[in-house]
Amino acid sequence: MCRLKLSRFQSRVSNKHNKNKLVSISTSPKIRAMMTHSPNLVKQQSLALLTSFAFAIIINFSMSILIMPLNHQAIAQQFADNQIQSNTHPLNVATQDWRTINDTVMGGISASQVSIDNNADNSGDNSSDNSGDNNVARFYGNLSLEQNGGFASTRTSINEPLAKNIDLIRLQVKGDGRDYQLRLRTDNQWDSYAYSANFSTQKDSWINIEFSRDDFTAVYRGRSVNAPELNFENVKQLGFLLADKQAGAFELSFKDINFISAD
C-alpha cells in the first residue's frame, strides 16, 4: 500500500516537473519570437519553394521545346543518310579491270592509259558528297587528230548483277576542263552500240555528276541509232570516252561511281 502511494506520488511529481519544463521552454523569448513569426516564415518559404518549382518547370519545358526540333532534325537526317546509303550500289574503281580502246583501231595514233592511285591527294575537293575514299582512277594520255583519228576511251566490265529500280548514276570526277562522255553497254561485245551521255569537267576540281536514263542516247561509231530503252540494271560495261576534236594531252580522274535505286 505504501509502495502504491509512493508510486502515485512520484508520478504526480514527474508530470508536474515536465509541465513546468514545457512552460519554461515555451516562455523562452527566442521560442516565442519563432512561434510569433512562424506563419509568415512558413508562407515565405512555401512561396519561394513554389516559385522555384514553377521556374524549373518553365525552364525544362522551354528546353524541351528548343531541343525537340533539333532531335527530330537529327533523327530525320540520320534516317535519310541511312536510306541513301542502303539504296546506293557502288562500283569500286580500284578493283575494276580498266581497258583502253583508242583510235588506233582505225589507224589513228591517240594514246591513253589508266592508273589507280590508292593514296590520291583529294585536296581541292570541293564536292559536297566527298566519301573520303582515296582509291582514284586516272584516265590520261594524248589525243591526236592525225590519220583520221580523234578519240580515246576506257571501259570496264560489270560482272555482278546490278540492283533493280536504279534511277540514277552518280560519280565524282576531276578533269581538265574538257568535255567527256560516260558510256554504257548492255552487252559484253567489244564493238556494239553504246548509250552515251556528255558531261563537262572543271579543271583540277572534283565535282559530283548525276545521270538519269533520259540523259543517254544510243550511238554507234559516233552516230545515233535506234536501240531499246536503256535500263540501268542491264548495264554490262561502263566507260569514258574523249572525242572533243581538240588535240593534246588530257586527264580525267574519277571515283565513287554509284548506282542509286529508288527502293
PDB file of C-alpha atoms in Angstrom:
ATOM      1  CA  MET A   1       0.000   0.000   0.000  1.00  0.00           C
ATOM      2  CA  CYS A   2       2.799   2.346   0.901  1.00  0.00           C
ATOM      3  CA  ARG A   3       4.577   1.409  -2.332  1.00  0.00           C
ATOM      4  CA  LEU A   4       1.463   2.214  -4.368  1.00  0.00           C
ATOM      5  CA  LYS A   5       1.081   5.626  -2.757  1.00  0.00           C
ATOM      6  CA  LEU A   6       4.758   6.311  -3.250  1.00  0.00           C
ATOM      7  CA  SER A   7       4.479   5.406  -6.949  1.00  0.00           C
ATOM      8  CA  ARG A   8       1.476   7.697  -7.450  1.00  0.00           C
ATOM      9  CA  PHE A   9       3.292  10.487  -5.679  1.00  0.00           C
ATOM     10  CA  GLN A  10       6.352  10.091  -7.879  1.00  0.00           C
ATOM     11  CA  SER A  11       4.148  10.104 -10.997  1.00  0.00           C
ATOM     12  CA  ARG A  12       2.483  13.351  -9.950  1.00  0.00           C
ATOM     13  CA  VAL A  13       5.836  14.917  -9.197  1.00  0.00           C
ATOM     14  CA  SER A  14       7.209  13.797 -12.623  1.00  0.00           C
ATOM     15  CA  ASN A  15       4.173  15.161 -14.501  1.00  0.00           C
ATOM     16  CA  LYS A  16       4.409  18.442 -12.656  1.00  0.00           C
ATOM     17  CA  HIS A  17       8.124  18.654 -13.425  1.00  0.00           C
ATOM     18  CA  ASN A  18       7.556  18.025 -17.164  1.00  0.00           C
ATOM     19  CA  LYS A  19       4.758  20.575 -17.266  1.00  0.00           C
ATOM     20  CA  ASN A  20       6.927  23.172 -15.612  1.00  0.00           C
ATOM     21  CA  LYS A  21       9.728  22.340 -18.064  1.00  0.00           C
ATOM     22  CA  LEU A  22       7.376  22.729 -21.014  1.00  0.00           C
ATOM     23  CA  VAL A  23       6.094  26.016 -19.709  1.00  0.00           C
ATOM     24  CA  SER A  24       9.649  27.180 -19.163  1.00  0.00           C
ATOM     25  CA  ILE A  25      10.657  26.322 -22.708  1.00  0.00           C
ATOM     26  CA  SER A  26       7.559  27.806 -24.287  1.00  0.00           C
ATOM     27  CA  THR A  27       8.011  31.035 -22.429  1.00  0.00           C
ATOM     28  CA  SER A  28      11.583  31.473 -23.727  1.00  0.00           C
ATOM     29  CA  PRO A  29      11.869  34.802 -25.651  1.00  0.00           C
ATOM     30  CA  LYS A  30      13.555  33.116 -28.622  1.00  0.00           C
ATOM     31  CA  ILE A  31      10.882  30.442 -28.881  1.00  0.00           C
ATOM     32  CA  ARG A  32       8.090  32.998 -28.510  1.00  0.00           C
ATOM     33  CA  ALA A  33       9.587  35.037 -31.368  1.00  0.00           C
ATOM     34  CA  MET A  34       9.819  31.973 -33.589  1.00  0.00           C
ATOM     35  CA  MET A  35       6.236  30.985 -32.730  1.00  0.00           C
ATOM     36  CA  THR A  36       5.051  34.531 -33.368  1.00  0.00           C
ATOM     37  CA  HIS A  37       6.709  34.845 -36.800  1.00  0.00           C
ATOM     38  CA  SER A  38       6.458  31.215 -37.933  1.00  0.00           C
ATOM     39  CA  PRO A  39       3.263  31.664 -40.014  1.00  0.00           C
ATOM     40  CA  ASN A  40       4.857  34.415 -42.138  1.00  0.00           C
ATOM     41  CA  LEU A  41       8.117  32.479 -42.340  1.00  0.00           C
ATOM     42  CA  VAL A  42       6.325  29.341 -43.494  1.00  0.00           C
ATOM     43  CA  LYS A  43       4.349  31.343 -46.037  1.00  0.00           C
ATOM     44  CA  GLN A  44       7.519  32.954 -47.394  1.00  0.00           C
ATOM     45  CA  GLN A  45       9.343  29.643 -47.592  1.00  0.00           C
ATOM     46  CA  SER A  46       6.375  27.993 -49.297  1.00  0.00           C
ATOM     47  CA  LEU A  47       6.098  30.824 -51.784  1.00  0.00           C
ATOM     48  CA  ALA A  48       9.826  30.634 -52.541  1.00  0.00           C
ATOM     49  CA  LEU A  49       9.607  26.876 -52.985  1.00  0.00           C
ATOM     50  CA  LEU A  50       6.612  27.156 -55.320  1.00  0.00           C
ATOM     51  CA  THR A  51       8.346  29.895 -57.323  1.00  0.00           C
ATOM     52  CA  SER A  52      11.500  27.787 -57.726  1.00  0.00           C
ATOM     53  CA  PHE A  53       9.452  24.773 -58.714  1.00  0.00           C
ATOM     54  CA  ALA A  54       7.462  26.748 -61.294  1.00  0.00           C
ATOM     55  CA  PHE A  55      10.643  28.300 -62.676  1.00  0.00           C
ATOM     56  CA  ALA A  56      12.231  24.857 -63.027  1.00  0.00           C
ATOM     57  CA  ILE A  57       9.159  23.599 -64.884  1.00  0.00           C
ATOM     58  CA  ILE A  58       9.248  26.567 -67.260  1.00  0.00           C
ATOM     59  CA  ILE A  59      12.971  26.100 -67.937  1.00  0.00           C
ATOM     60  CA  ASN A  60      12.571  22.379 -68.594  1.00  0.00           C
ATOM     61  CA  PHE A  61       9.601  22.970 -70.867  1.00  0.00           C
ATOM     62  CA  SER A  62      11.439  25.688 -72.787  1.00  0.00           C
ATOM     63  CA  MET A  63      14.500  23.472 -73.215  1.00  0.00           C
ATOM     64  CA  SER A  64      12.341  20.611 -74.436  1.00  0.00           C
ATOM     65  CA  ILE A  65      10.714  22.932 -76.983  1.00  0.00           C
ATOM     66  CA  LEU A  66      14.148  24.019 -78.227  1.00  0.00           C
ATOM     67  CA  ILE A  67      15.745  20.581 -78.238  1.00  0.00           C
ATOM     68  CA  MET A  68      12.798  18.694 -79.725  1.00  0.00           C
ATOM     69  CA  PRO A  69      13.137  20.136 -83.253  1.00  0.00           C
ATOM     70  CA  LEU A  70      16.893  19.557 -83.164  1.00  0.00           C
ATOM     71  CA  ASN A  71      16.381  15.947 -82.157  1.00  0.00           C
ATOM     72  CA  HIS A  72      13.760  15.485 -84.846  1.00  0.00           C
ATOM     73  CA  GLN A  73      16.046  17.046 -87.442  1.00  0.00           C
ATOM     74  CA  ALA A  74      18.956  14.862 -86.361  1.00  0.00           C
ATOM     75  CA  ILE A  75      16.806  11.739 -86.460  1.00  0.00           C
ATOM     76  CA  ALA A  76      15.378  12.682 -89.842  1.00  0.00           C
ATOM     77  CA  GLN A  77      18.842  13.400 -91.232  1.00  0.00           C
ATOM     78  CA  GLN A  78      20.184  10.109 -89.893  1.00  0.00           C
ATOM     79  CA  PHE A  79      17.252   8.268 -91.433  1.00  0.00           C
ATOM     80  CA  ALA A  80      17.806   9.995 -94.763  1.00  0.00           C
ATOM     81  CA  ASP A  81      21.529   9.201 -94.707  1.00  0.00           C
ATOM     82  CA  ASN A  82      20.847   5.561 -93.904  1.00  0.00           C
ATOM     83  CA  GLN A  83      18.202   5.415 -96.609  1.00  0.00           C
ATOM     84  CA  ILE A  84      20.547   6.876 -99.208  1.00  0.00           C
ATOM     85  CA  GLN A  85      23.328   4.543 -98.167  1.00  0.00           C
ATOM     86  CA  SER A  86      21.069   1.497 -98.329  1.00  0.00           C
ATOM     87  CA  ASN A  87      19.906   2.483-101.835  1.00  0.00           C
ATOM     88  CA  THR A  88      23.406   3.109-103.175  1.00  0.00           C
ATOM     89  CA  HIS A  89      25.272   0.367-105.027  1.00  0.00           C
ATOM     90  CA  PRO A  90      28.910   1.392-105.505  1.00  0.00           C
ATOM     91  CA  LEU A  91      31.315   0.311-108.203  1.00  0.00           C
ATOM     92  CA  ASN A  92      34.830   0.178-106.758  1.00  0.00           C
ATOM     93  CA  VAL A  93      37.020   1.738-109.432  1.00  0.00           C
ATOM     94  CA  ALA A  94      40.203   0.407-107.824  1.00  0.00           C
ATOM     95  CA  THR A  95      39.250  -3.251-108.234  1.00  0.00           C
ATOM     96  CA  GLN A  96      37.919  -2.971-111.788  1.00  0.00           C
ATOM     97  CA  ASP A  97      39.863  -4.044-114.871  1.00  0.00           C
ATOM     98  CA  TRP A  98      40.025  -0.893-116.983  1.00  0.00           C
ATOM     99  CA  ARG A  99      40.868  -1.437-120.661  1.00  0.00           C
ATOM    100  CA  THR A 100      41.744   1.333-123.129  1.00  0.00           C
ATOM    101  CA  ILE A 101      40.440   1.463-126.687  1.00  0.00           C
ATOM    102  CA  ASN A 102      41.764   4.292-128.842  1.00  0.00           C
ATOM    103  CA  ASP A 103      41.553   5.406-132.449  1.00  0.00           C
ATOM    104  CA  THR A 104      44.489   3.127-133.229  1.00  0.00           C
ATOM    105  CA  VAL A 105      41.862   0.501-134.103  1.00  0.00           C
ATOM    106  CA  MET A 106      41.100   2.614-137.198  1.00  0.00           C
ATOM    107  CA  GLY A 107      44.592   3.876-137.983  1.00  0.00           C
ATOM    108  CA  GLY A 108      44.853   6.804-135.545  1.00  0.00           C
ATOM    109  CA  ILE A 109      47.730   7.482-133.170  1.00  0.00           C
ATOM    110  CA  SER A 110      45.982   8.680-129.971  1.00  0.00           C
ATOM    111  CA  ALA A 111      47.303   7.055-126.802  1.00  0.00           C
ATOM    112  CA  SER A 112      45.817   6.568-123.343  1.00  0.00           C
ATOM    113  CA  GLN A 113      46.164   4.550-120.172  1.00  0.00           C
ATOM    114  CA  VAL A 114      44.513   4.118-116.787  1.00  0.00           C
ATOM    115  CA  SER A 115      46.278   4.034-113.432  1.00  0.00           C
ATOM    116  CA  ILE A 116      44.917   3.512-109.921  1.00  0.00           C
ATOM    117  CA  ASP A 117      46.236   5.724-107.168  1.00  0.00           C
ATOM    118  CA  ASN A 118      45.434   4.310-103.731  1.00  0.00           C
ATOM    119  CA  ASN A 119      46.894   7.360-101.986  1.00  0.00           C
ATOM    120  CA  ALA A 120      45.478  10.078-104.158  1.00  0.00           C
ATOM    121  CA  ASP A 121      45.557  13.662-102.987  1.00  0.00           C
ATOM    122  CA  ASN A 122      41.974  14.816-102.535  1.00  0.00           C
ATOM    123  CA  SER A 123      42.968  18.369-101.749  1.00  0.00           C
ATOM    124  CA  GLY A 124      40.830  20.828-103.610  1.00  0.00           C
ATOM    125  CA  ASP A 125      37.865  18.502-103.394  1.00  0.00           C
ATOM    126  CA  ASN A 126      35.013  20.971-103.161  1.00  0.00           C
ATOM    127  CA  SER A 127      32.244  18.439-103.639  1.00  0.00           C
ATOM    128  CA  SER A 128      29.510  18.239-101.027  1.00  0.00           C
ATOM    129  CA  ASP A 129      29.492  14.483-101.047  1.00  0.00           C
ATOM    130  CA  ASN A 130      33.108  13.500-100.618  1.00  0.00           C
ATOM    131  CA  SER A 131      33.263   9.996 -99.215  1.00  0.00           C
ATOM    132  CA  GLY A 132      36.932  10.227 -98.303  1.00  0.00           C
ATOM    133  CA  ASP A 133      37.778   7.168-100.425  1.00  0.00           C
ATOM    134  CA  ASN A 134      41.345   7.585-101.687  1.00  0.00           C
ATOM    135  CA  ASN A 135      41.015   4.999-104.479  1.00  0.00           C
ATOM    136  CA  VAL A 136      41.114   7.142-107.618  1.00  0.00           C
ATOM    137  CA  ALA A 137      41.371   6.041-111.250  1.00  0.00           C
ATOM    138  CA  ARG A 138      43.246   8.304-113.703  1.00  0.00           C
ATOM    139  CA  PHE A 139      42.441   8.117-117.392  1.00  0.00           C
ATOM    140  CA  TYR A 140      45.073  10.153-119.242  1.00  0.00           C
ATOM    141  CA  GLY A 141      47.031  10.351-122.468  1.00  0.00           C
ATOM    142  CA  ASN A 142      47.264  12.320-125.684  1.00  0.00           C
ATOM    143  CA  LEU A 143      44.511  12.866-128.225  1.00  0.00           C
ATOM    144  CA  SER A 144      45.618  13.138-131.852  1.00  0.00           C
ATOM    145  CA  LEU A 145      43.590  14.130-134.891  1.00  0.00           C
ATOM    146  CA  GLU A 146      46.118  12.780-137.323  1.00  0.00           C
ATOM    147  CA  GLN A 147      45.381   9.883-139.666  1.00  0.00           C
ATOM    148  CA  ASN A 148      41.628  10.364-139.295  1.00  0.00           C
ATOM    149  CA  GLY A 149      41.850   9.707-135.574  1.00  0.00           C
ATOM    150  CA  GLY A 150      40.406  11.660-132.704  1.00  0.00           C
ATOM    151  CA  PHE A 151      39.172   9.522-129.822  1.00  0.00           C
ATOM    152  CA  ALA A 152      40.466   7.776-126.728  1.00  0.00           C
ATOM    153  CA  SER A 153      38.432   5.664-124.342  1.00  0.00           C
ATOM    154  CA  THR A 154      38.481   3.297-121.412  1.00  0.00           C
ATOM    155  CA  ARG A 155      35.890   0.824-120.211  1.00  0.00           C
ATOM    156  CA  THR A 156      35.351  -1.918-117.658  1.00  0.00           C
ATOM    157  CA  SER A 157      33.001  -4.877-117.331  1.00  0.00           C
ATOM    158  CA  ILE A 158      30.390  -5.063-114.584  1.00  0.00           C
ATOM    159  CA  ASN A 159      30.323  -8.706-113.637  1.00  0.00           C
ATOM    160  CA  GLU A 160      27.992  -8.600-110.652  1.00  0.00           C
ATOM    161  CA  PRO A 161      24.244  -8.112-111.238  1.00  0.00           C
ATOM    162  CA  LEU A 162      23.036  -4.604-110.502  1.00  0.00           C
ATOM    163  CA  ALA A 163      20.056  -3.871-108.306  1.00  0.00           C
ATOM    164  CA  LYS A 164      16.646  -3.320-109.802  1.00  0.00           C
ATOM    165  CA  ASN A 165      14.862   0.027-109.943  1.00  0.00           C
ATOM    166  CA  ILE A 166      18.061   2.016-110.438  1.00  0.00           C
ATOM    167  CA  ASP A 167      17.163   5.619-111.218  1.00  0.00           C
ATOM    168  CA  LEU A 168      20.500   7.422-111.212  1.00  0.00           C
ATOM    169  CA  ILE A 169      24.200   7.002-111.741  1.00  0.00           C
ATOM    170  CA  ARG A 170      26.289   9.331-109.599  1.00  0.00           C
ATOM    171  CA  LEU A 171      30.029   9.774-109.939  1.00  0.00           C
ATOM    172  CA  GLN A 172      32.814  12.088-108.864  1.00  0.00           C
ATOM    173  CA  VAL A 173      35.236  13.348-111.471  1.00  0.00           C
ATOM    174  CA  LYS A 174      38.138  15.755-111.627  1.00  0.00           C
ATOM    175  CA  GLY A 175      39.062  16.779-115.127  1.00  0.00           C
ATOM    176  CA  ASP A 176      40.970  19.283-117.212  1.00  0.00           C
ATOM    177  CA  GLY A 177      38.059  21.449-118.307  1.00  0.00           C
ATOM    178  CA  ARG A 178      37.299  19.318-121.368  1.00  0.00           C
ATOM    179  CA  ASP A 179      34.079  17.536-122.280  1.00  0.00           C
ATOM    180  CA  TYR A 180      33.868  13.757-121.901  1.00  0.00           C
ATOM    181  CA  GLN A 181      31.277  11.048-122.394  1.00  0.00           C
ATOM    182  CA  LEU A 182      30.024   8.456-119.953  1.00  0.00           C
ATOM    183  CA  ARG A 183      29.280   5.324-121.968  1.00  0.00           C
ATOM    184  CA  LEU A 184      27.203   2.306-121.006  1.00  0.00           C
ATOM    185  CA  ARG A 185      26.714  -1.002-122.797  1.00  0.00           C
ATOM    186  CA  THR A 186      24.127  -3.654-122.087  1.00  0.00           C
ATOM    187  CA  ASP A 187      26.176  -6.466-123.622  1.00  0.00           C
ATOM    188  CA  ASN A 188      29.738  -7.763-123.392  1.00  0.00           C
ATOM    189  CA  GLN A 189      30.593  -7.088-127.039  1.00  0.00           C
ATOM    190  CA  TRP A 190      33.673  -5.103-127.956  1.00  0.00           C
ATOM    191  CA  ASP A 191      32.159  -3.321-130.958  1.00  0.00           C
ATOM    192  CA  SER A 192      28.473  -2.605-130.408  1.00  0.00           C
ATOM    193  CA  TYR A 193      26.245   0.381-129.845  1.00  0.00           C
ATOM    194  CA  ALA A 194      26.587   2.276-126.583  1.00  0.00           C
ATOM    195  CA  TYR A 195      24.438   4.618-124.549  1.00  0.00           C
ATOM    196  CA  SER A 196      26.311   7.907-124.299  1.00  0.00           C
ATOM    197  CA  ALA A 197      25.883  10.964-122.039  1.00  0.00           C
ATOM    198  CA  ASN A 198      28.068  14.067-122.322  1.00  0.00           C
ATOM    199  CA  PHE A 199      29.427  15.919-119.293  1.00  0.00           C
ATOM    200  CA  SER A 200      31.775  18.822-118.693  1.00  0.00           C
ATOM    201  CA  THR A 201      34.616  18.941-116.188  1.00  0.00           C
ATOM    202  CA  GLN A 202      36.156  21.683-114.102  1.00  0.00           C
ATOM    203  CA  LYS A 203      39.909  21.943-114.232  1.00  0.00           C
ATOM    204  CA  ASP A 204      41.560  20.429-111.147  1.00  0.00           C
ATOM    205  CA  SER A 205      38.287  20.357-109.198  1.00  0.00           C
ATOM    206  CA  TRP A 206      36.237  17.389-108.012  1.00  0.00           C
ATOM    207  CA  ILE A 207      32.568  17.624-108.931  1.00  0.00           C
ATOM    208  CA  ASN A 208      29.534  15.366-108.486  1.00  0.00           C
ATOM    209  CA  ILE A 209      27.527  14.474-111.576  1.00  0.00           C
ATOM    210  CA  GLU A 210      24.246  12.558-111.735  1.00  0.00           C
ATOM    211  CA  PHE A 211      22.827  10.853-114.807  1.00  0.00           C
ATOM    212  CA  SER A 212      19.290   9.637-115.370  1.00  0.00           C
ATOM    213  CA  ARG A 213      18.193   7.318-118.153  1.00  0.00           C
ATOM    214  CA  ASP A 214      16.954  10.290-120.155  1.00  0.00           C
ATOM    215  CA  ASP A 215      20.488  11.709-120.314  1.00  0.00           C
ATOM    216  CA  PHE A 216      21.709   8.880-122.544  1.00  0.00           C
ATOM    217  CA  THR A 217      21.491   8.482-126.319  1.00  0.00           C
ATOM    218  CA  ALA A 218      22.200   5.272-128.187  1.00  0.00           C
ATOM    219  CA  VAL A 219      25.150   5.735-130.565  1.00  0.00           C
ATOM    220  CA  TYR A 220      27.311   3.571-132.786  1.00  0.00           C
ATOM    221  CA  ARG A 221      30.613   4.906-134.091  1.00  0.00           C
ATOM    222  CA  GLY A 222      29.570   8.452-133.362  1.00  0.00           C
ATOM    223  CA  ARG A 223      26.098   8.278-134.896  1.00  0.00           C
ATOM    224  CA  SER A 224      22.695   7.984-133.233  1.00  0.00           C
ATOM    225  CA  VAL A 225      20.965   4.645-133.707  1.00  0.00           C
ATOM    226  CA  ASN A 226      17.687   3.074-132.736  1.00  0.00           C
ATOM    227  CA  ALA A 227      18.066   0.877-129.673  1.00  0.00           C
ATOM    228  CA  PRO A 228      15.944  -0.474-126.823  1.00  0.00           C
ATOM    229  CA  GLU A 229      15.226   1.887-123.972  1.00  0.00           C
ATOM    230  CA  LEU A 230      18.115   1.968-121.522  1.00  0.00           C
ATOM    231  CA  ASN A 231      17.607   0.053-118.296  1.00  0.00           C
ATOM    232  CA  PHE A 232      20.394   0.612-115.779  1.00  0.00           C
ATOM    233  CA  GLU A 233      20.061  -2.835-114.241  1.00  0.00           C
ATOM    234  CA  ASN A 234      21.047  -4.352-117.606  1.00  0.00           C
ATOM    235  CA  VAL A 235      24.350  -2.481-117.862  1.00  0.00           C
ATOM    236  CA  LYS A 236      27.293  -4.820-118.529  1.00  0.00           C
ATOM    237  CA  GLN A 237      30.015  -2.286-119.383  1.00  0.00           C
ATOM    238  CA  LEU A 238      30.802   1.239-118.216  1.00  0.00           C
ATOM    239  CA  GLY A 239      33.427   3.596-119.567  1.00  0.00           C
ATOM    240  CA  PHE A 240      34.607   7.072-120.540  1.00  0.00           C
ATOM    241  CA  LEU A 241      35.396   8.496-123.959  1.00  0.00           C
ATOM    242  CA  LEU A 242      37.086  11.676-125.146  1.00  0.00           C
ATOM    243  CA  ALA A 243      36.324  12.877-128.679  1.00  0.00           C
ATOM    244  CA  ASP A 244      36.144  16.676-128.473  1.00  0.00           C
ATOM    245  CA  LYS A 245      38.300  17.236-131.591  1.00  0.00           C
ATOM    246  CA  GLN A 246      40.959  19.036-129.555  1.00  0.00           C
ATOM    247  CA  ALA A 247      44.417  17.551-129.949  1.00  0.00           C
ATOM    248  CA  GLY A 248      46.680  17.434-126.922  1.00  0.00           C
ATOM    249  CA  ALA A 249      47.193  15.942-123.504  1.00  0.00           C
ATOM    250  CA  PHE A 250      44.188  15.101-121.370  1.00  0.00           C
ATOM    251  CA  GLU A 251      43.478  13.719-117.920  1.00  0.00           C
ATOM    252  CA  LEU A 252      40.272  12.600-116.213  1.00  0.00           C
ATOM    253  CA  SER A 253      40.253  11.274-112.657  1.00  0.00           C
ATOM    254  CA  PHE A 254      37.181   9.507-111.332  1.00  0.00           C
ATOM    255  CA  LYS A 255      35.980   7.667-108.247  1.00  0.00           C
ATOM    256  CA  ASP A 256      32.842   6.782-106.307  1.00  0.00           C
ATOM    257  CA  ILE A 257      30.707   5.513-109.176  1.00  0.00           C
ATOM    258  CA  ASN A 258      27.326   4.745-107.601  1.00  0.00           C
ATOM    259  CA  PHE A 259      24.138   3.222-108.947  1.00  0.00           C
ATOM    260  CA  ILE A 260      21.219   4.627-106.941  1.00  0.00           C
ATOM    261  CA  SER A 261      17.901   2.838-106.758  1.00  0.00           C
ATOM    262  CA  ALA A 262      14.506   4.142-105.674  1.00  0.00           C
ATOM    263  CA  ASP A 263      13.823   1.281-103.239  1.00  0.00           C
TER     264      ASP A 263
END
